[in-house]
Amino acid sequence: MPYTLAEFFCGCGGFSHGFARSSEFDVVLGNDIKPAALHTFQRNHISPNTGVPAIISQDIRTVTLQSVQELLIAKGIAPGELDCLIGGPPCQGFSQMRRSEERQGDDLVGFKGYNRLDQDPRNDLVLRFLEIAHVLNPKVIVIENVPQMLTHTHQGVRGGLAAAVRGLLEEMGYTVTSGVLNAADFGVPQLRERAFFLASRIGVLELPTPTHADPLAQNLLEQGRLPWVTVAEALADLPAPTPIETLGGGALDLYAVPNPGPYAQAMRTSPTFPYNHISRTYKERIIDIIRQMQPGETWDAASERMRAAYAVMIAEERLLGENNEATKARLIAEGVINPAFYKRYYWSAYTRLDPARPALTITANANFLGSGRFTHPTADRGITMREAARLQSFDDDFKLLTSVKEKDETANIGVGIDMIGEAVPPTLGEAFALHIAPLLAAHYALPENQPIPAHQPAFT
């Protein structure tokens, strides 16, 4: 039977999905504050062994420890029997709500984290996650966050927050490894760096070993790594998007390329045409900008190139009695010159994806072209939800449910992109799952650890 997994701050469940996709884990519980994301998480992680995952739709700081235990017990998992707990608690920038305002009487007297983390209310989420981990006592814990968490200053010490987290985990009996991993190094077509803490109380675990590398790093390729997966490899087989969401349907021959490469083929898990393959409509002034952008070109490079071309045009089109500024103003009024290219924007604004490289980090703002690096490599539009999902390594049968109405709705692009941009890439989650599973197998093979009640949940 698969091992058991619970995730807090799960969003739509990218991290969990990778664990489930490995066939080594069943997802039994998820927590998040965004209803559509949690609905998506639950609907995409139904297991024949453990059923529909239990969900907690509230702020983790208001969740009682008893309620978490009761949900797991209902799945046949007693404290200490959960195999793996994962989550990405934000470490800064959230509300100033104090823990005692909502959870009086539910604090753990024996948990020693308060004097190290509670002095800064921005650490409430990290602290509560560790507190839940202390109660559930899972065999393995994985914490994901932005790379800056490892150097975040706490109590005047650079890296103090990471040191405090590590210290608390060690006091709970875990050995801890931490570091920064790039999703591209594990076969995700995206340059996405994140910090990870990998904690185990059943043996030592290092972080997973990368399987891919920059194709320019010849020494790593010679050691057996595969080249990074590119945007073209991830997206080339997808057809033009539909302007109206059709909720899937259609035959597989609707893919634009019948025999794609290994990555795209691996993503083709949907028995029907993939969901969520719709794009925003854009104002003509936006189309006029991205039409001039070349794949992989930064805004600075594009605006410099366009201004140079405009300078030649102005010199050639200047009328008798006109100076350069007058000619420029006339050509702008005539729609020949786009004034946007004389403005200063963020370096990656309106940038097209480079088809020959992995994408830059997909964010929750990926449907806003001005935010940068999210314009399709060749089409004059932004990427669709499905294309963003492909770049995050979500397989095609992962349906993003963008509302919690009775009828599943998959057409709200803003909600869908937000889910995708906040997720841990499933392929990276799968790498963690396959890395952790052998240690759990060895643990359960020991005579003193049999039978395995956590793998035999009781259902009524």
mmCIF file of C-alpha atoms in Angstrom, residues 78-454:
data_model
loop_
_atom_site.group_PDB
_atom_site.id
_atom_site.type_symbol
_atom_site.label_atom_id
_atom_site.label_comp_id
_atom_site.label_asym_id
_atom_site.label_seq_id
_atom_site.Cartn_x
_atom_site.Cartn_y
_atom_site.Cartn_z
ATOM 1 C CA ALA A 78 -2.934 7.903 14.594
ATOM 2 C CA PRO A 79 -0.364 10.467 15.834
ATOM 3 C CA GLY A 80 3.084 9.283 14.816
ATOM 4 C CA GLU A 81 1.738 7.117 11.979
ATOM 5 C CA LEU A 82 1.630 9.772 9.242
ATOM 6 C CA ASP A 83 4.456 9.041 6.840
ATOM 7 C CA CYS A 84 5.101 12.462 5.344
ATOM 8 C CA LEU A 85 4.068 16.047 6.076
ATOM 9 C CA ILE A 86 4.815 18.741 3.496
ATOM 10 C CA GLY A 87 4.118 22.450 3.229
ATOM 11 C CA GLY A 88 5.366 25.880 2.292
ATOM 12 C CA PRO A 89 4.550 28.283 5.153
ATOM 13 C CA PRO A 90 5.247 31.888 4.115
ATOM 14 C CA CYS A 91 7.835 33.434 6.399
ATOM 15 C CA GLN A 92 7.081 37.142 5.926
ATOM 16 C CA GLY A 93 4.658 39.707 4.626
ATOM 17 C CA PHE A 94 1.428 38.424 6.121
ATOM 18 C CA SER A 95 -1.014 39.788 8.692
ATOM 19 C CA GLN A 96 -0.125 40.838 12.204
ATOM 20 C CA MET A 97 -2.708 38.553 13.865
ATOM 21 C CA ARG A 98 -1.313 37.199 17.101
ATOM 22 C CA ARG A 99 -1.618 33.502 17.741
ATOM 23 C CA SER A 100 -3.337 33.865 21.141
ATOM 24 C CA GLU A 101 -6.244 35.839 19.652
ATOM 25 C CA GLU A 102 -7.714 32.782 17.945
ATOM 26 C CA ARG A 103 -6.239 29.774 19.681
ATOM 27 C CA GLN A 104 -6.372 30.299 23.435
ATOM 28 C CA GLY A 105 -6.116 26.998 25.239
ATOM 29 C CA ASP A 106 -4.685 25.172 22.241
ATOM 30 C CA ASP A 107 -1.019 26.112 22.661
ATOM 31 C CA LEU A 108 1.469 23.370 23.349
ATOM 32 C CA VAL A 109 3.221 23.879 26.659
ATOM 33 C CA GLY A 110 5.964 21.455 25.640
ATOM 34 C CA PHE A 111 6.640 23.121 22.296
ATOM 35 C CA LYS A 112 9.714 25.324 22.703
ATOM 36 C CA GLY A 113 9.412 27.381 19.534
ATOM 37 C CA TYR A 114 7.563 30.339 21.009
ATOM 38 C CA ASN A 115 10.551 32.068 22.565
ATOM 39 C CA ARG A 116 12.435 31.875 19.274
ATOM 40 C CA LEU A 117 9.794 32.666 16.683
ATOM 41 C CA ASP A 118 6.789 34.350 18.287
ATOM 42 C CA GLN A 119 8.499 37.707 18.793
ATOM 43 C CA ASP A 120 7.833 38.486 15.125
ATOM 44 C CA PRO A 121 4.172 38.016 14.119
ATOM 45 C CA ARG A 122 5.257 37.409 10.523
ATOM 46 C CA ASN A 123 6.581 34.040 11.698
ATOM 47 C CA ASP A 124 3.176 32.835 12.920
ATOM 48 C CA LEU A 125 2.637 30.563 9.925
ATOM 49 C CA VAL A 126 6.048 28.929 10.193
ATOM 50 C CA LEU A 127 5.578 28.400 13.909
ATOM 51 C CA ARG A 128 2.108 26.921 13.582
ATOM 52 C CA PHE A 129 3.272 24.514 10.866
ATOM 53 C CA LEU A 130 6.078 23.321 13.146
ATOM 54 C CA GLU A 131 3.647 23.030 16.032
ATOM 55 C CA ILE A 132 1.362 20.799 13.956
ATOM 56 C CA ALA A 133 4.393 18.767 12.907
ATOM 57 C CA HIS A 134 5.298 18.358 16.576
ATOM 58 C CA VAL A 135 1.844 16.916 17.336
ATOM 59 C CA LEU A 136 1.507 14.695 14.266
ATOM 60 C CA ASN A 137 5.099 13.459 14.542
ATOM 61 C CA PRO A 138 5.384 12.346 10.890
ATOM 62 C CA LYS A 139 8.329 10.263 9.835
ATOM 63 C CA VAL A 140 9.441 12.782 7.207
ATOM 64 C CA ILE A 141 8.811 16.521 6.830
ATOM 65 C CA VAL A 142 9.470 18.651 3.753
ATOM 66 C CA ILE A 143 9.266 22.445 3.998
ATOM 67 C CA GLU A 144 9.375 24.556 0.817
ATOM 68 C CA ASN A 145 9.891 28.290 0.582
ATOM 69 C CA VAL A 146 11.584 31.053 -1.370
ATOM 70 C CA PRO A 147 15.408 30.921 -1.351
ATOM 71 C CA GLN A 148 15.545 34.069 0.789
ATOM 72 C CA MET A 149 14.196 32.068 3.731
ATOM 73 C CA LEU A 150 17.653 30.567 4.204
ATOM 74 C CA THR A 151 19.235 34.008 4.632
ATOM 75 C CA HIS A 152 16.284 35.828 6.246
ATOM 76 C CA THR A 153 17.416 37.909 9.219
ATOM 77 C CA HIS A 154 15.793 36.936 12.509
ATOM 78 C CA GLN A 155 16.603 38.554 15.847
ATOM 79 C CA GLY A 156 19.394 40.467 14.148
ATOM 80 C CA VAL A 157 21.114 37.385 12.737
ATOM 81 C CA ARG A 158 21.358 36.784 8.990
ATOM 82 C CA GLY A 159 20.032 33.287 8.384
ATOM 83 C CA GLY A 160 18.525 33.314 11.852
ATOM 84 C CA LEU A 161 15.077 32.166 10.765
ATOM 85 C CA ALA A 162 16.441 29.101 8.978
ATOM 86 C CA ALA A 163 18.648 28.312 11.972
ATOM 87 C CA ALA A 164 15.650 28.542 14.302
ATOM 88 C CA VAL A 165 13.564 26.255 12.088
ATOM 89 C CA ARG A 166 16.398 23.748 11.859
ATOM 90 C CA GLY A 167 16.940 23.869 15.616
ATOM 91 C CA LEU A 168 13.281 23.242 16.396
ATOM 92 C CA LEU A 169 13.126 20.290 14.024
ATOM 93 C CA GLU A 170 16.254 18.814 15.572
ATOM 94 C CA GLU A 171 14.773 19.196 19.052
ATOM 95 C CA MET A 172 11.781 17.185 17.814
ATOM 96 C CA GLY A 173 14.140 14.358 16.918
ATOM 97 C CA TYR A 174 14.677 14.984 13.212
ATOM 98 C CA THR A 175 17.871 15.096 11.217
ATOM 99 C CA VAL A 176 17.649 18.053 8.859
ATOM 100 C CA THR A 177 19.100 18.890 5.458
ATOM 101 C CA SER A 178 18.422 22.192 3.727
ATOM 102 C CA GLY A 179 19.390 23.899 0.506
ATOM 103 C CA VAL A 180 18.192 25.506 -2.709
ATOM 104 C CA LEU A 181 17.008 23.415 -5.655
ATOM 105 C CA ASN A 182 16.245 24.547 -9.205
ATOM 106 C CA ALA A 183 13.201 22.848 -10.729
ATOM 107 C CA ALA A 184 14.892 22.852 -14.147
ATOM 108 C CA ASP A 185 17.516 20.490 -12.722
ATOM 109 C CA PHE A 186 14.772 17.883 -12.226
ATOM 110 C CA GLY A 187 13.201 18.009 -15.679
ATOM 111 C CA VAL A 188 10.770 20.896 -15.199
ATOM 112 C CA PRO A 189 10.851 23.297 -18.193
ATOM 113 C CA GLN A 190 11.244 26.284 -15.893
ATOM 114 C CA LEU A 191 14.047 28.032 -14.018
ATOM 115 C CA ARG A 192 12.505 28.080 -10.555
ATOM 116 C CA GLU A 193 14.693 28.109 -7.442
ATOM 117 C CA ARG A 194 13.207 27.261 -4.064
ATOM 118 C CA ALA A 195 14.587 26.493 -0.620
ATOM 119 C CA PHE A 196 13.814 23.142 0.990
ATOM 120 C CA PHE A 197 14.168 21.650 4.461
ATOM 121 C CA LEU A 198 14.108 17.846 4.432
ATOM 122 C CA ALA A 199 13.696 16.411 7.933
ATOM 123 C CA SER A 200 13.583 12.733 8.890
ATOM 124 C CA ARG A 201 13.253 10.916 12.208
ATOM 125 C CA ILE A 202 13.863 7.448 10.701
ATOM 126 C CA GLY A 203 17.250 7.994 9.081
ATOM 127 C CA VAL A 204 19.408 10.536 7.311
ATOM 128 C CA LEU A 205 18.110 12.016 4.056
ATOM 129 C CA GLU A 206 20.000 14.374 1.776
ATOM 130 C CA LEU A 207 18.152 16.493 -0.775
ATOM 131 C CA PRO A 208 17.299 14.749 -4.061
ATOM 132 C CA THR A 209 20.058 14.579 -6.671
ATOM 133 C CA PRO A 210 19.496 16.660 -9.837
ATOM 134 C CA THR A 211 18.863 14.732 -13.042
ATOM 135 C CA HIS A 212 19.123 17.571 -15.590
ATOM 136 C CA ALA A 213 21.523 20.424 -16.303
ATOM 137 C CA ASP A 214 22.099 23.476 -18.455
ATOM 138 C CA PRO A 215 23.134 22.140 -21.879
ATOM 139 C CA LEU A 216 26.091 24.528 -21.716
ATOM 140 C CA ALA A 217 27.390 22.671 -18.633
ATOM 141 C CA GLN A 218 29.101 19.959 -20.651
ATOM 142 C CA ASN A 219 30.822 18.491 -17.605
ATOM 143 C CA LEU A 220 27.458 17.760 -15.956
ATOM 144 C CA LEU A 221 26.044 16.230 -19.119
ATOM 145 C CA GLU A 222 29.093 13.986 -19.318
ATOM 146 C CA GLN A 223 28.283 12.814 -15.787
ATOM 147 C CA GLY A 224 24.943 11.517 -17.019
ATOM 148 C CA ARG A 225 22.577 14.426 -16.551
ATOM 149 C CA LEU A 226 20.029 15.191 -19.249
ATOM 150 C CA PRO A 227 19.747 18.646 -20.845
ATOM 151 C CA TRP A 228 17.170 21.022 -19.424
ATOM 152 C CA VAL A 229 13.679 20.658 -20.908
ATOM 153 C CA THR A 230 12.841 23.666 -23.097
ATOM 154 C CA VAL A 231 9.704 25.723 -23.613
ATOM 155 C CA ALA A 232 9.370 24.317 -27.129
ATOM 156 C CA GLU A 233 9.515 20.744 -25.836
ATOM 157 C CA ALA A 234 6.822 21.581 -23.290
ATOM 158 C CA LEU A 235 4.372 23.469 -25.505
ATOM 159 C CA ALA A 236 4.899 22.587 -29.174
ATOM 160 C CA ASP A 237 2.233 19.859 -29.318
ATOM 161 C CA LEU A 238 -0.569 22.032 -27.924
ATOM 162 C CA PRO A 239 -2.944 23.481 -30.544
ATOM 163 C CA ALA A 240 -4.218 27.049 -30.631
ATOM 164 C CA PRO A 241 -6.302 27.767 -27.526
ATOM 165 C CA THR A 242 -10.069 27.916 -27.523
ATOM 166 C CA PRO A 243 -11.621 31.348 -26.876
ATOM 167 C CA ILE A 244 -14.400 29.762 -24.793
ATOM 168 C CA GLU A 245 -13.831 27.048 -22.207
ATOM 169 C CA THR A 246 -15.363 23.788 -23.424
ATOM 170 C CA LEU A 247 -14.699 21.795 -20.244
ATOM 171 C CA GLY A 248 -12.458 19.462 -22.181
ATOM 172 C CA GLY A 249 -13.783 16.906 -24.613
ATOM 173 C CA GLY A 250 -12.590 16.050 -28.074
ATOM 174 C CA ALA A 251 -10.144 13.472 -29.338
ATOM 175 C CA LEU A 252 -6.412 13.247 -28.804
ATOM 176 C CA ASP A 253 -5.780 13.972 -32.478
ATOM 177 C CA LEU A 254 -6.574 17.595 -31.644
ATOM 178 C CA TYR A 255 -3.023 17.907 -30.354
ATOM 179 C CA ALA A 256 -0.979 19.895 -32.865
ATOM 180 C CA VAL A 257 1.887 17.381 -32.968
ATOM 181 C CA PRO A 258 1.026 13.659 -33.144
ATOM 182 C CA ASN A 259 4.357 12.361 -31.821
ATOM 183 C CA PRO A 260 5.942 14.902 -29.467
ATOM 184 C CA GLY A 261 9.120 14.551 -27.453
ATOM 185 C CA PRO A 262 9.396 12.683 -24.136
ATOM 186 C CA TYR A 263 8.303 15.576 -21.923
ATOM 187 C CA ALA A 264 5.142 16.462 -23.846
ATOM 188 C CA GLN A 265 4.296 12.777 -24.201
ATOM 189 C CA ALA A 266 4.594 12.349 -20.436
ATOM 190 C CA MET A 267 2.201 15.267 -19.921
ATOM 191 C CA ARG A 268 -0.422 13.709 -22.222
ATOM 192 C CA THR A 269 -2.303 11.844 -19.512
ATOM 193 C CA SER A 270 -5.730 13.200 -20.378
ATOM 194 C CA PRO A 271 -8.170 10.783 -22.067
ATOM 195 C CA THR A 272 -9.692 13.837 -23.758
ATOM 196 C CA PHE A 273 -8.454 17.191 -24.986
ATOM 197 C CA PRO A 274 -6.814 19.042 -22.057
ATOM 198 C CA TYR A 275 -8.823 21.400 -19.883
ATOM 199 C CA ASN A 276 -8.015 25.054 -19.161
ATOM 200 C CA HIS A 277 -6.457 25.743 -22.575
ATOM 201 C CA ILE A 278 -7.871 29.246 -22.967
ATOM 202 C CA SER A 279 -6.208 32.640 -23.226
ATOM 203 C CA ARG A 280 -7.123 36.149 -22.172
ATOM 204 C CA THR A 281 -8.121 38.720 -24.741
ATOM 205 C CA TYR A 282 -5.795 41.712 -24.912
ATOM 206 C CA LYS A 283 -6.208 45.341 -25.876
ATOM 207 C CA GLU A 284 -4.816 46.320 -29.247
ATOM 208 C CA ARG A 285 -2.129 48.507 -27.668
ATOM 209 C CA ILE A 286 -0.797 45.438 -25.851
ATOM 210 C CA ILE A 287 -0.867 43.387 -29.050
ATOM 211 C CA ASP A 288 1.053 46.181 -30.799
ATOM 212 C CA ILE A 289 3.806 45.860 -28.205
ATOM 213 C CA ILE A 290 4.181 42.090 -28.068
ATOM 214 C CA ARG A 291 4.021 41.835 -31.856
ATOM 215 C CA GLN A 292 7.435 43.536 -31.906
ATOM 216 C CA MET A 293 8.991 41.400 -29.163
ATOM 217 C CA GLN A 294 11.406 38.652 -30.163
ATOM 218 C CA PRO A 295 11.647 35.343 -28.248
ATOM 219 C CA GLY A 296 13.777 35.694 -25.129
ATOM 220 C CA GLU A 297 14.393 39.411 -25.708
ATOM 221 C CA THR A 298 14.278 41.679 -22.645
ATOM 222 C CA TRP A 299 12.324 44.914 -22.597
ATOM 223 C CA ASP A 300 15.541 46.944 -22.481
ATOM 224 C CA ALA A 301 16.912 45.179 -25.560
ATOM 225 C CA ALA A 302 13.626 45.401 -27.448
ATOM 226 C CA SER A 303 13.063 49.081 -26.699
ATOM 227 C CA GLU A 304 16.643 49.918 -27.698
ATOM 228 C CA ARG A 305 16.226 47.989 -30.960
ATOM 229 C CA MET A 306 12.896 49.641 -31.733
ATOM 230 C CA ARG A 307 14.149 53.146 -30.911
ATOM 231 C CA ALA A 308 17.084 52.633 -33.276
ATOM 232 C CA ALA A 309 14.697 51.548 -36.029
ATOM 233 C CA TYR A 310 12.433 54.515 -35.300
ATOM 234 C CA ALA A 311 15.405 56.915 -35.521
ATOM 235 C CA VAL A 312 16.108 55.716 -39.058
ATOM 236 C CA MET A 313 12.423 55.989 -39.907
ATOM 237 C CA ILE A 314 12.201 59.528 -38.509
ATOM 238 C CA ALA A 315 15.187 60.635 -40.581
ATOM 239 C CA GLU A 316 13.652 59.149 -43.719
ATOM 240 C CA GLU A 317 10.123 60.472 -43.135
ATOM 241 C CA ARG A 318 10.970 64.002 -41.979
ATOM 242 C CA LEU A 319 9.039 66.590 -43.960
ATOM 243 C CA LEU A 320 10.289 69.991 -44.990
ATOM 244 C CA GLY A 321 10.230 72.278 -41.987
ATOM 245 C CA GLU A 322 9.919 69.452 -39.448
ATOM 246 C CA ASN A 323 12.458 68.666 -36.764
ATOM 247 C CA ASN A 324 12.949 65.144 -35.415
ATOM 248 C CA GLU A 325 10.522 65.617 -32.513
ATOM 249 C CA ALA A 326 7.796 66.912 -34.805
ATOM 250 C CA THR A 327 8.277 63.986 -37.190
ATOM 251 C CA LYS A 328 8.220 61.561 -34.277
ATOM 252 C CA ALA A 329 4.989 63.088 -32.933
ATOM 253 C CA ARG A 330 3.375 62.860 -36.371
ATOM 254 C CA LEU A 331 4.381 59.225 -36.852
ATOM 255 C CA ILE A 332 3.047 58.379 -33.389
ATOM 256 C CA ALA A 333 -0.254 60.049 -34.252
ATOM 257 C CA GLU A 334 -0.381 58.072 -37.500
ATOM 258 C CA GLY A 335 0.207 54.815 -35.609
ATOM 259 C CA VAL A 336 3.538 54.162 -37.318
ATOM 260 C CA ILE A 337 5.623 54.519 -34.158
ATOM 261 C CA ASN A 338 4.606 52.881 -30.875
ATOM 262 C CA PRO A 339 5.402 55.338 -28.045
ATOM 263 C CA ALA A 340 5.575 52.494 -25.515
ATOM 264 C CA PHE A 341 9.108 51.708 -26.673
ATOM 265 C CA TYR A 342 10.272 55.109 -25.392
ATOM 266 C CA LYS A 343 9.145 54.219 -21.867
ATOM 267 C CA ARG A 344 11.092 52.525 -19.111
ATOM 268 C CA TYR A 345 9.520 49.310 -17.862
ATOM 269 C CA TYR A 346 10.648 46.397 -15.742
ATOM 270 C CA TRP A 347 13.394 44.506 -17.581
ATOM 271 C CA SER A 348 11.174 41.518 -18.409
ATOM 272 C CA ALA A 349 7.964 43.393 -19.265
ATOM 273 C CA TYR A 350 6.173 41.854 -22.266
ATOM 274 C CA THR A 351 9.043 39.400 -22.756
ATOM 275 C CA ARG A 352 8.350 36.393 -24.964
ATOM 276 C CA LEU A 353 9.316 32.962 -23.716
ATOM 277 C CA ASP A 354 12.501 31.682 -25.328
ATOM 278 C CA PRO A 355 11.551 28.379 -27.008
ATOM 279 C CA ALA A 356 15.129 27.085 -26.782
ATOM 280 C CA ARG A 357 15.415 27.536 -22.997
ATOM 281 C CA PRO A 358 13.364 26.697 -19.918
ATOM 282 C CA ALA A 359 10.850 29.380 -18.954
ATOM 283 C CA LEU A 360 11.702 31.903 -16.300
ATOM 284 C CA THR A 361 9.773 31.487 -13.049
ATOM 285 C CA ILE A 362 6.024 31.190 -13.578
ATOM 286 C CA THR A 363 4.263 33.401 -11.022
ATOM 287 C CA ALA A 364 0.713 34.135 -9.943
ATOM 288 C CA ASN A 365 0.831 37.168 -12.282
ATOM 289 C CA ALA A 366 1.543 35.134 -15.406
ATOM 290 C CA ASN A 367 -1.652 36.301 -17.113
ATOM 291 C CA PHE A 368 -0.470 39.938 -17.040
ATOM 292 C CA LEU A 369 1.973 40.471 -19.887
ATOM 293 C CA GLY A 370 3.302 43.688 -18.373
ATOM 294 C CA SER A 371 4.548 41.623 -15.435
ATOM 295 C CA GLY A 372 6.944 40.049 -17.891
ATOM 296 C CA ARG A 373 8.233 36.796 -19.385
ATOM 297 C CA PHE A 374 4.800 35.290 -20.001
ATOM 298 C CA THR A 375 4.182 36.093 -23.679
ATOM 299 C CA HIS A 376 3.861 33.067 -25.958
ATOM 300 C CA PRO A 377 7.063 32.344 -27.943
ATOM 301 C CA THR A 378 5.410 32.838 -31.347
ATOM 302 C CA ALA A 379 1.721 33.770 -30.985
ATOM 303 C CA ASP A 380 0.714 37.339 -30.138
ATOM 304 C CA ARG A 381 -0.893 36.475 -26.801
ATOM 305 C CA GLY A 382 -0.098 35.414 -23.303
ATOM 306 C CA ILE A 383 0.209 31.788 -22.297
ATOM 307 C CA THR A 384 -2.941 29.872 -21.413
ATOM 308 C CA MET A 385 -3.601 28.192 -18.087
ATOM 309 C CA ARG A 386 -2.753 24.841 -19.680
ATOM 310 C CA GLU A 387 0.508 26.170 -21.122
ATOM 311 C CA ALA A 388 1.454 27.602 -17.732
ATOM 312 C CA ALA A 389 0.549 24.241 -16.199
ATOM 313 C CA ARG A 390 2.765 22.439 -18.731
ATOM 314 C CA LEU A 391 5.654 24.754 -17.808
ATOM 315 C CA GLN A 392 5.020 23.838 -14.158
ATOM 316 C CA SER A 393 4.904 20.095 -15.082
ATOM 317 C CA PHE A 394 1.202 19.529 -14.358
ATOM 318 C CA ASP A 395 -0.023 16.689 -16.561
ATOM 319 C CA ASP A 396 -2.932 17.367 -18.890
ATOM 320 C CA ASP A 397 -5.583 15.563 -16.854
ATOM 321 C CA PHE A 398 -5.002 17.833 -13.856
ATOM 322 C CA LYS A 399 -8.130 19.978 -13.980
ATOM 323 C CA LEU A 400 -7.927 23.473 -12.499
ATOM 324 C CA LEU A 401 -11.339 24.189 -10.959
ATOM 325 C CA THR A 402 -11.553 27.953 -10.799
ATOM 326 C CA SER A 403 -14.726 28.191 -8.705
ATOM 327 C CA VAL A 404 -16.511 26.153 -6.051
ATOM 328 C CA LYS A 405 -19.909 26.228 -7.712
ATOM 329 C CA GLU A 406 -21.900 23.029 -8.027
ATOM 330 C CA LYS A 407 -20.958 22.819 -11.701
ATOM 331 C CA ASP A 408 -17.206 22.615 -12.086
ATOM 332 C CA GLU A 409 -15.925 25.773 -13.712
ATOM 333 C CA THR A 410 -12.533 25.958 -15.374
ATOM 334 C CA ALA A 411 -12.594 29.259 -17.255
ATOM 335 C CA ASN A 412 -11.446 31.887 -14.720
ATOM 336 C CA ILE A 413 -7.945 32.531 -16.009
ATOM 337 C CA GLY A 414 -6.866 34.770 -13.129
ATOM 338 C CA VAL A 415 -7.778 32.169 -10.504
ATOM 339 C CA GLY A 416 -6.222 29.331 -12.498
ATOM 340 C CA ILE A 417 -2.936 31.128 -13.151
ATOM 341 C CA ASP A 418 -2.753 32.096 -9.481
ATOM 342 C CA MET A 419 -3.002 28.413 -8.512
ATOM 343 C CA ILE A 420 -0.338 27.395 -11.007
ATOM 344 C CA GLY A 421 2.096 30.159 -10.129
ATOM 345 C CA GLU A 422 1.968 29.390 -6.409
ATOM 346 C CA ALA A 423 2.447 25.635 -6.810
ATOM 347 C CA VAL A 424 5.516 23.489 -6.343
ATOM 348 C CA PRO A 425 6.097 21.783 -9.724
ATOM 349 C CA PRO A 426 4.710 18.227 -9.536
ATOM 350 C CA THR A 427 7.786 16.764 -11.229
ATOM 351 C CA LEU A 428 9.929 18.174 -8.427
ATOM 352 C CA GLY A 429 7.475 16.732 -5.907
ATOM 353 C CA GLU A 430 7.769 13.380 -7.648
ATOM 354 C CA ALA A 431 11.557 13.546 -7.278
ATOM 355 C CA PHE A 432 11.135 14.046 -3.526
ATOM 356 C CA ALA A 433 8.631 11.179 -3.325
ATOM 357 C CA LEU A 434 10.908 8.721 -5.110
ATOM 358 C CA HIS A 435 13.789 9.896 -2.930
ATOM 359 C CA ILE A 436 11.895 9.470 0.356
ATOM 360 C CA ALA A 437 10.073 6.208 -0.413
ATOM 361 C CA PRO A 438 13.112 3.871 -0.079
ATOM 362 C CA LEU A 439 13.815 5.188 3.427
ATOM 363 C CA LEU A 440 10.210 4.540 4.441
ATOM 364 C CA ALA A 441 10.384 1.068 2.897
ATOM 365 C CA ALA A 442 13.521 0.279 4.891
ATOM 366 C CA HIS A 443 11.877 1.589 8.047
ATOM 367 C CA TYR A 444 8.788 -0.576 7.625
ATOM 368 C CA ALA A 445 10.905 -3.618 6.778
ATOM 369 C CA LEU A 446 12.261 -3.645 10.337
ATOM 370 C CA PRO A 447 10.509 -6.295 12.481
ATOM 371 C CA GLU A 448 9.606 -3.808 15.212
ATOM 372 C CA ASN A 449 7.686 -1.665 12.736
ATOM 373 C CA GLN A 450 5.265 -4.350 11.553
ATOM 374 C CA PRO A 451 2.339 -4.498 10.999
ATOM 375 C CA ILE A 452 1.876 -1.167 9.236
ATOM 376 C CA PRO A 453 -1.368 0.349 10.517
ATOM 377 C CA ALA A 454 -0.839 3.620 8.628
#
